[in-house]
Tab-separated table of C-alpha atoms in Angstrom:
chain	number	residue	atom	x	y	z
X	1	MET	CA	16.354	2.314	19.767
X	2	SER	CA	17.930	2.962	16.157
X	3	THR	CA	18.772	1.202	13.185
X	4	SER	CA	20.883	1.214	10.372
X	5	SER	CA	20.772	0.872	7.335
X	6	THR	CA	23.385	-2.145	7.051
X	7	HIS	CA	22.369	-3.791	10.102
X	8	ALA	CA	19.412	-5.520	10.838
X	9	PRO	CA	17.119	-4.072	11.691
X	10	VAL	CA	14.958	-3.978	15.335
X	11	PRO	CA	11.245	-5.321	15.367
X	12	ALA	CA	8.771	-2.318	16.109
X	13	ALA	CA	7.964	-1.185	19.373
X	14	GLY	CA	10.417	-3.728	21.121
X	15	GLY	CA	8.767	-6.793	18.679
X	16	THR	CA	5.148	-6.186	20.679
X	17	GLN	CA	3.072	-4.610	18.117
X	18	ARG	CA	0.203	-2.177	19.401
X	19	PRO	CA	-3.179	-3.449	18.709
X	20	PHE	CA	-5.535	-2.389	16.344
X	21	ALA	CA	-7.241	0.662	18.057
X	22	LEU	CA	-10.910	0.789	16.547
X	23	GLU	CA	-13.143	-1.639	19.160
X	24	GLY	CA	-17.455	-2.358	19.076
X	25	ASP	CA	-19.210	-2.075	15.950
X	26	GLU	CA	-16.945	0.413	13.905
X	27	ARG	CA	-14.242	-2.409	14.289
X	28	THR	CA	-17.451	-4.604	13.051
X	29	VAL	CA	-18.055	-2.009	9.788
X	30	LEU	CA	-14.470	-0.881	9.256
X	31	LEU	CA	-13.498	-4.639	8.900
X	32	ALA	CA	-16.288	-4.895	6.448
X	33	VAL	CA	-15.388	-2.275	3.752
X	34	ALA	CA	-12.060	-3.934	4.406
X	35	GLU	CA	-11.947	-7.085	3.566
X	36	ARG	CA	-15.060	-6.327	0.616
X	37	GLN	CA	-13.785	-3.861	-0.729
X	38	GLY	CA	-15.168	-2.652	-4.840
X	39	LEU	CA	-16.570	-5.920	-4.043
X	40	ASP	CA	-21.335	-6.197	-4.637
X	41	GLN	CA	-21.619	-8.055	-1.994
X	42	VAL	CA	-24.876	-7.466	0.620
X	43	PRO	CA	-23.503	-5.690	3.695
X	44	ASP	CA	-25.654	-7.239	5.785
X	45	ASP	CA	-25.608	-6.749	9.401
X	46	VAL	CA	-23.391	-3.676	8.118
X	47	GLY	CA	-26.388	-2.131	7.512
X	48	GLU	CA	-27.927	-2.733	10.524
X	49	LEU	CA	-25.572	-0.760	12.945
X	50	LEU	CA	-24.626	2.114	10.293
X	51	ARG	CA	-28.404	2.514	10.862
X	52	ARG	CA	-28.164	3.177	14.823
X	53	PRO	CA	-28.648	6.135	15.935
X	54	ASP	CA	-26.286	6.206	18.936
X	55	PHE	CA	-23.222	4.442	16.543
X	56	ASP	CA	-20.797	6.854	16.163
X	57	HIS	CA	-20.577	7.713	12.988
X	58	GLY	CA	-18.053	10.530	12.651
X	59	ARG	CA	-15.167	8.055	14.607
X	60	LEU	CA	-15.791	5.435	11.886
X	61	ILE	CA	-14.658	8.110	10.069
X	62	GLU	CA	-12.210	9.094	11.060
X	63	HIS	CA	-10.726	5.607	10.949
X	64	ALA	CA	-11.457	5.496	8.419
X	65	LEU	CA	-8.865	7.621	7.051
X	66	ARG	CA	-6.440	6.609	8.921
X	67	HIS	CA	-5.595	3.109	6.994
X	68	LYS	CA	-6.753	4.585	3.895
X	69	LEU	CA	-10.150	3.904	3.744
X	70	GLY	CA	-11.694	7.150	3.570
X	71	ALA	CA	-12.698	6.280	-0.872
X	72	ALA	CA	-13.540	2.279	0.155
X	73	LEU	CA	-16.231	3.349	2.745
X	74	SER	CA	-17.754	5.766	0.847
X	75	ASP	CA	-18.069	3.712	-2.037
X	76	TYR	CA	-19.787	0.886	0.348
X	77	VAL	CA	-22.212	3.246	2.077
X	78	HIS	CA	-23.369	4.726	-1.263
X	79	ARG	CA	-23.464	1.558	-3.372
X	80	HIS	CA	-25.591	-0.568	-0.455
X	81	GLY	CA	-27.533	2.392	-0.532
X	82	LEU	CA	-26.233	3.881	3.295
X	83	ARG	CA	-26.086	7.141	2.710
X	84	ARG	CA	-28.700	8.522	4.426
X	85	SER	CA	-27.930	6.331	7.305
X	86	PHE	CA	-25.555	9.087	8.146
X	87	PRO	CA	-25.958	12.570	10.245
X	88	VAL	CA	-26.518	15.257	6.805
X	89	PRO	CA	-22.979	17.027	7.302
X	90	LEU	CA	-21.098	14.171	7.079
X	91	ARG	CA	-22.711	12.948	3.779
X	92	VAL	CA	-20.913	15.333	1.120
X	93	PRO	CA	-17.652	15.052	2.621
X	94	LEU	CA	-18.238	11.142	2.581
X	95	LEU	CA	-18.855	11.422	-0.937
X	96	SER	CA	-15.849	13.466	-1.872
X	97	PHE	CA	-13.632	11.016	-1.065
X	98	HIS	CA	-14.449	8.615	-3.715
X	99	GLN	CA	-15.213	11.437	-6.659
X	100	ILE	CA	-12.123	12.701	-5.177
X	101	ALA	CA	-9.550	9.473	-5.548
X	102	ARG	CA	-11.483	9.141	-8.821
X	103	HIS	CA	-9.887	12.108	-10.166
X	104	ARG	CA	-6.636	10.883	-8.364
X	105	ALA	CA	-6.611	7.665	-10.563
X	106	ALA	CA	-7.254	8.781	-13.652
X	107	VAL	CA	-4.963	11.546	-13.614
X	108	LEU	CA	-2.035	9.368	-12.337
X	109	THR	CA	-2.512	6.120	-14.546
X	110	ALA	CA	-2.582	8.718	-16.997
X	111	GLU	CA	0.976	9.645	-16.132
X	112	ALA	CA	2.522	6.193	-15.083
X	113	ALA	CA	1.554	5.735	-18.807
X	114	ARG	CA	3.326	8.320	-20.047
X	115	VAL	CA	6.481	7.258	-17.995
X	116	SER	CA	5.967	4.232	-19.408
X	117	ARG	CA	7.000	4.988	-23.355
X	118	ALA	CA	9.500	6.845	-21.811
X	119	VAL	CA	11.111	4.216	-19.484
X	120	ALA	CA	10.520	1.067	-22.912
X	121	ALA	CA	12.383	4.625	-25.425
X	122	ALA	CA	15.682	4.213	-22.814
X	123	GLY	CA	15.360	0.866	-23.164
X	124	ILE	CA	15.208	0.217	-19.253
X	125	ALA	CA	13.012	-2.873	-18.207
X	126	ALA	CA	10.860	-1.405	-15.124
X	127	ALA	CA	7.497	-2.727	-13.719
X	128	TRP	CA	4.821	-0.353	-11.739
X	129	THR	CA	3.816	-1.370	-8.855
X	130	LYS	CA	1.221	-1.419	-5.772
X	131	GLY	CA	-2.318	1.226	-6.141
X	132	VAL	CA	-1.363	2.319	-10.007
X	133	VAL	CA	-1.853	-1.638	-10.935
X	134	ALA	CA	-3.591	-2.400	-8.058
X	135	GLN	CA	-7.181	-0.620	-8.690
X	136	ASP	CA	-8.006	-2.624	-11.835
X	137	ARG	CA	-6.507	-6.372	-10.887
X	138	LEU	CA	-7.476	-6.086	-7.684
X	139	TYR	CA	-10.791	-3.450	-7.241
X	140	ASP	CA	-11.906	-4.416	-10.700
X	141	GLY	CA	-11.517	-0.037	-11.579
X	142	ARG	CA	-14.421	0.972	-8.778
X	143	ALA	CA	-10.876	3.144	-7.632
X	144	VAL	CA	-11.459	2.718	-4.255
X	145	ARG	CA	-8.212	1.829	-3.606
X	146	GLN	CA	-5.404	4.932	-2.219
X	147	PHE	CA	-3.236	6.267	-3.946
X	148	ASN	CA	-1.236	9.275	-3.115
X	149	ASP	CA	2.185	8.381	-5.785
X	150	ILE	CA	3.229	6.188	-8.573
X	151	ASP	CA	6.021	3.177	-7.516
X	152	LEU	CA	7.592	2.452	-9.985
X	153	MET	CA	10.586	-0.975	-9.764
X	154	ILE	CA	13.788	-1.591	-11.937
X	155	ARG	CA	16.957	-3.166	-11.325
X	156	PRO	CA	19.980	-1.958	-9.063
X	157	GLY	CA	21.690	-1.118	-12.633
X	158	ASP	CA	19.699	0.841	-14.218
X	159	ARG	CA	18.928	3.634	-11.232
X	160	ASP	CA	21.631	6.398	-13.194
X	161	ARG	CA	19.535	5.727	-16.690
X	162	LEU	CA	16.244	5.807	-15.000
X	163	ARG	CA	17.152	9.165	-13.463
X	164	ALA	CA	18.318	10.453	-16.350
X	165	ALA	CA	15.038	9.440	-18.883
X	166	LEU	CA	12.878	10.676	-16.154
X	167	VAL	CA	14.267	13.978	-16.388
X	168	ASP	CA	14.007	14.060	-19.814
X	169	ALA	CA	10.175	13.280	-19.023
X	170	GLY	CA	9.808	17.132	-17.074
X	171	TYR	CA	10.504	15.555	-13.233
X	172	VAL	CA	12.637	16.470	-10.904
X	173	ALA	CA	15.069	15.433	-8.249
X	174	GLU	CA	16.103	15.912	-5.342
X	175	GLN	CA	13.308	18.527	-4.741
X	176	VAL	CA	9.870	18.356	-3.023
X	177	TRP	CA	6.537	19.751	-3.291
X	178	ASP	CA	5.348	22.612	-0.289
X	179	SER	CA	1.654	22.547	0.005
X	180	VAL	CA	2.195	26.728	1.155
X	181	SER	CA	3.620	27.748	-1.503
X	182	GLY	CA	2.701	25.553	-4.355
X	183	ARG	CA	6.888	25.414	-5.550
X	184	LEU	CA	9.135	22.681	-5.809
X	185	LEU	CA	12.259	23.139	-3.246
X	186	PRO	CA	15.524	21.406	-2.476
X	187	ARG	CA	15.898	18.519	-0.188
X	188	SER	CA	17.818	18.573	2.935
X	189	ARG	CA	21.304	17.363	2.602
X	190	ALA	CA	19.526	15.476	5.654
X	191	GLU	CA	17.178	13.823	3.951
X	192	LEU	CA	19.135	12.851	0.856
X	193	ARG	CA	22.105	11.115	3.636
X	194	ILE	CA	19.736	8.688	4.211
X	195	TYR	CA	18.983	7.387	0.520
X	196	GLN	CA	22.360	7.408	-0.032
X	197	LEU	CA	23.196	4.889	3.327
X	198	SER	CA	19.277	3.076	1.839
X	199	PRO	CA	20.052	2.680	-1.961
X	200	ASP	CA	16.632	0.737	-2.559
X	201	HIS	CA	14.927	3.628	-3.488
X	202	LEU	CA	15.566	6.113	-5.137
X	203	PRO	CA	14.197	9.855	-3.731
X	204	HIS	CA	11.388	11.053	-4.696
X	205	PHE	CA	10.581	12.568	-8.244
X	206	HIS	CA	8.671	14.955	-8.451
X	207	ARG	CA	5.941	17.145	-12.184
X	208	LEU	CA	3.737	19.599	-11.427
X	209	GLY	CA	0.350	18.192	-11.492
X	210	PRO	CA	-2.547	19.398	-13.890
X	211	ASP	CA	-4.973	20.309	-10.660
X	212	PRO	CA	-5.666	22.034	-7.803
X	213	VAL	CA	-6.745	18.102	-6.711
X	214	VAL	CA	-3.414	16.435	-7.821
X	215	PRO	CA	-1.200	19.593	-7.514
X	216	VAL	CA	1.607	17.898	-7.907
X	217	VAL	CA	2.839	14.034	-9.213
X	218	VAL	CA	5.045	11.920	-6.985
X	219	LEU	CA	7.312	8.806	-8.370
X	220	ASP	CA	8.654	6.706	-6.185
X	221	VAL	CA	11.697	4.302	-7.438
X	222	ALA	CA	12.607	0.993	-6.223
X	223	ASN	CA	14.851	-1.814	-6.812
X	224	SER	CA	14.013	-3.791	-4.278
X	225	LEU	CA	11.197	-5.958	-2.689
X	226	THR	CA	12.823	-5.165	0.890
X	227	TRP	CA	15.486	-2.597	2.195
X	228	HIS	CA	18.655	-2.515	1.728
X	229	GLY	CA	21.000	-5.535	4.556
X	230	ALA	CA	18.169	-6.793	4.741
X	231	THR	CA	19.196	-10.514	5.018
X	232	TRP	CA	15.642	-11.319	3.326
X	233	GLN	CA	16.017	-10.364	-1.031
X	234	VAL	CA	14.676	-11.716	-4.141
X	235	PRO	CA	16.710	-10.729	-6.726
X	236	MET	CA	15.609	-7.744	-9.280
X	237	ASP	CA	16.650	-10.014	-12.195
X	238	GLU	CA	14.019	-12.544	-11.598
X	239	VAL	CA	11.172	-10.778	-10.509
X	240	LEU	CA	10.939	-8.152	-13.740
X	241	ALA	CA	12.166	-11.086	-15.429
X	242	GLY	CA	8.298	-11.914	-14.846
X	243	ARG	CA	6.381	-8.822	-16.194
X	244	ARG	CA	3.178	-8.728	-17.568
X	245	SER	CA	0.919	-5.959	-18.932
X	246	LEU	CA	-2.231	-5.000	-17.090
X	247	PRO	CA	-4.940	-2.845	-17.530
X	248	ALA	CA	-4.834	0.354	-15.340
X	249	GLY	CA	-7.565	2.746	-16.430
X	250	GLY	CA	-7.950	2.297	-19.456
X	251	ALA	CA	-4.213	2.172	-20.085
X	252	SER	CA	-2.033	-0.799	-19.924
X	253	LEU	CA	1.292	-1.211	-18.220
X	254	PRO	CA	3.945	-3.416	-16.976
X	255	ALA	CA	3.651	-5.273	-13.606
X	256	LEU	CA	5.075	-8.008	-11.088
X	257	SER	CA	3.460	-11.469	-11.120
X	258	GLY	CA	1.384	-12.209	-9.471
X	259	ALA	CA	3.399	-14.708	-7.591
X	260	HIS	CA	6.260	-11.722	-7.398
X	261	SER	CA	2.476	-8.901	-6.301
X	262	PHE	CA	2.400	-10.854	-3.433
X	263	LEU	CA	5.254	-11.407	-2.356
X	264	PHE	CA	6.505	-7.748	-2.348
X	265	VAL	CA	3.037	-6.857	-0.190
X	266	CYS	CA	3.615	-9.485	2.256
X	267	LEU	CA	7.499	-8.169	2.295
X	268	HIS	CA	6.069	-4.222	2.221
X	269	LEU	CA	3.693	-4.915	4.931
X	270	PHE	CA	6.109	-6.508	6.722
X	271	ARG	CA	8.934	-3.437	6.637
X	272	GLU	CA	6.587	-1.128	7.497
X	273	GLY	CA	4.780	-2.708	10.203
X	274	TRP	CA	8.577	-4.450	11.425
X	275	VAL	CA	11.039	-2.712	11.045
X	276	ASP	CA	11.718	-0.213	13.187
X	277	ARG	CA	13.090	2.949	11.409
X	278	PHE	CA	10.448	2.676	8.618
X	279	ALA	CA	7.516	1.572	11.520
X	280	ARG	CA	8.192	4.719	13.377
X	281	LEU	CA	8.019	7.057	10.302
X	282	LYS	CA	4.853	5.687	8.548
X	283	GLY	CA	3.602	2.544	9.929
X	284	ALA	CA	1.751	-0.090	8.454
X	285	ASN	CA	-2.495	0.299	8.051
X	286	LEU	CA	-5.430	-1.937	8.127
X	287	SER	CA	-5.855	-1.135	3.754
X	288	GLN	CA	-2.356	-3.070	3.629
X	289	VAL	CA	-4.046	-5.842	5.387
X	290	ALA	CA	-6.921	-6.334	3.311
X	291	GLU	CA	-4.202	-6.205	0.250
X	292	VAL	CA	-2.516	-8.931	1.194
X	293	LEU	CA	-5.759	-10.684	1.581
X	294	ARG	CA	-7.119	-9.969	-2.014
X	295	GLU	CA	-3.535	-10.399	-3.555
X	296	TRP	CA	-4.213	-13.986	-2.329
X	297	ARG	CA	-7.618	-14.534	-3.210
X	298	ARG	CA	-6.976	-13.407	-6.801
X	299	LEU	CA	-4.503	-15.639	-7.403
X	300	GLY	CA	-4.471	-19.292	-9.992
X	301	ALA	CA	-3.125	-22.387	-8.443
X	302	GLY	CA	-0.217	-21.934	-10.638
X	303	GLU	CA	0.427	-18.479	-8.597
X	304	ARG	CA	-0.234	-19.356	-6.114
X	305	ALA	CA	2.953	-22.402	-6.242
X	306	ALA	CA	5.182	-20.661	-7.628
X	307	VAL	CA	4.745	-18.150	-4.171
X	308	ARG	CA	5.932	-21.055	-2.132
X	309	ASP	CA	8.821	-21.838	-4.543
X	310	ALA	CA	10.309	-18.406	-3.739
X	311	ILE	CA	9.259	-18.323	-0.633
X	312	ALA	CA	11.502	-21.888	-0.479
X	313	ALA	CA	14.267	-20.529	-2.823
X	314	HIS	CA	14.742	-17.036	-0.861
X	315	GLY	CA	14.156	-18.011	2.409
X	316	LEU	CA	11.644	-15.649	2.861
X	317	ALA	CA	9.474	-17.300	5.537
X	318	ARG	CA	9.978	-15.790	8.445
X	319	PRO	CA	8.657	-11.805	6.606
X	320	VAL	CA	5.549	-13.822	4.714
X	321	ALA	CA	4.491	-15.418	8.011
X	322	TRP	CA	4.772	-11.811	9.804
X	323	ALA	CA	2.287	-10.841	6.833
X	324	CYS	CA	0.313	-13.465	7.267
X	325	GLY	CA	-0.285	-14.029	10.356
X	326	HIS	CA	-0.750	-10.547	10.828
X	327	THR	CA	-3.826	-11.060	8.213
X	328	ASP	CA	-5.465	-14.146	9.966
X	329	ARG	CA	-5.668	-12.104	12.967
X	330	VAL	CA	-7.569	-9.139	12.316
X	331	PHE	CA	-10.221	-11.230	9.313
X	332	GLY	CA	-9.949	-14.515	11.368
X	333	THR	CA	-8.645	-16.063	8.514
X	334	SER	CA	-5.950	-19.250	7.939
X	335	LEU	CA	-4.023	-17.597	5.615
X	336	ALA	CA	-0.431	-18.163	6.887
X	337	GLU	CA	-1.423	-21.795	6.898
X	338	ASP	CA	-2.662	-21.749	3.109
X	339	VAL	CA	0.269	-20.005	2.017
X	340	GLY	CA	2.376	-22.989	3.818
X	341	VAL	CA	4.101	-20.686	6.319
X	342	GLY	CA	2.490	-21.357	9.645
X	343	GLU	CA	4.537	-22.656	11.488
X	344	GLU	CA	6.839	-19.639	11.382
X	345	ALA	CA	3.632	-17.563	12.047
X	346	THR	CA	4.222	-18.334	15.894
X	347	ALA	CA	2.915	-15.854	18.804
X	348	GLU	CA	6.415	-14.547	19.478
X	349	TRP	CA	6.723	-13.650	16.252
X	350	LEU	CA	3.834	-12.144	15.672
X	351	GLY	CA	4.409	-9.804	19.062
X	352	GLU	CA	1.554	-9.936	22.060
X	353	GLY	CA	-1.150	-6.959	20.360
X	354	ARG	CA	-4.581	-8.659	21.345
X	355	ASP	CA	-5.096	-8.950	17.603
X	356	GLY	CA	-1.557	-7.923	16.278
X	357	PHE	CA	-2.724	-5.611	14.146
X	358	PRO	CA	0.804	-2.610	13.932
X	359	GLY	CA	-0.724	0.560	14.343
């Protein structure tokens, strides 16, 4: 069953979420890494599990990569002196996950700062989202938050002006990078048609990168916190009016307010885990679920009140309850109740998976 961008989407997999596939001791370790990533907490029993001779380190690494936690696992293991608990052939590759993530973060953050200057010069209100601003605000600059592109939020009415500004800044539109030839090639008409039918995003912009680790810079531009045709919307004028400047890798970047950032990660998780066409393409992952929890824990009392006000003003209780309810199922928290959407986080709405994790 497919969904149209102008019709109400169906839940992924008919509304029943696939349970988190990892089990046993590997699950225990990965959940600890996801929740504590970048924090100086003593590993406690996690270290004992990793030192066991029968522990499946290879399976742990596989699932860490599937859930975008490779850099976080690498940082966790090395910072807590657990490197020698891994088999010798896995130690160097494990270390490289964090080294690569650190380099990518530095390159992409510098590029985001350059783009910010071009966008500001064009008089366009914009805010960076996801990894490029989360790396410092949520993860204390430890390069454990993996990101492969840079994400920008704008008003729908600024799409054409932003496109012109990005082209002037050296980006190309309607092309994709081919990893075999190392060249930028035209997008297919079918792909461009999808963007035309779903005008919540512009086609990704590309610019050739500086080195083999970052061979291309991908810039993803959105003009909605959800998707085109969704029942749940937040006016972009309101979202961008609350922008603030945040430190990011030595730069200063415009970003969403704390309240809107929390709502965005909830709505983005909902989009990728619940909406059929997005779940089939990408699906949600454990790092996204952990980031919902991390966002809430970093908010002050005033920001939390602003979250609750926005949920009430824009009718966001159900999608936020879906994201928070799945977070609670995975981590055993009470986030849905804390946010004030506990009544909506029913078993029927979340699905009947063992812990509800959609992926």
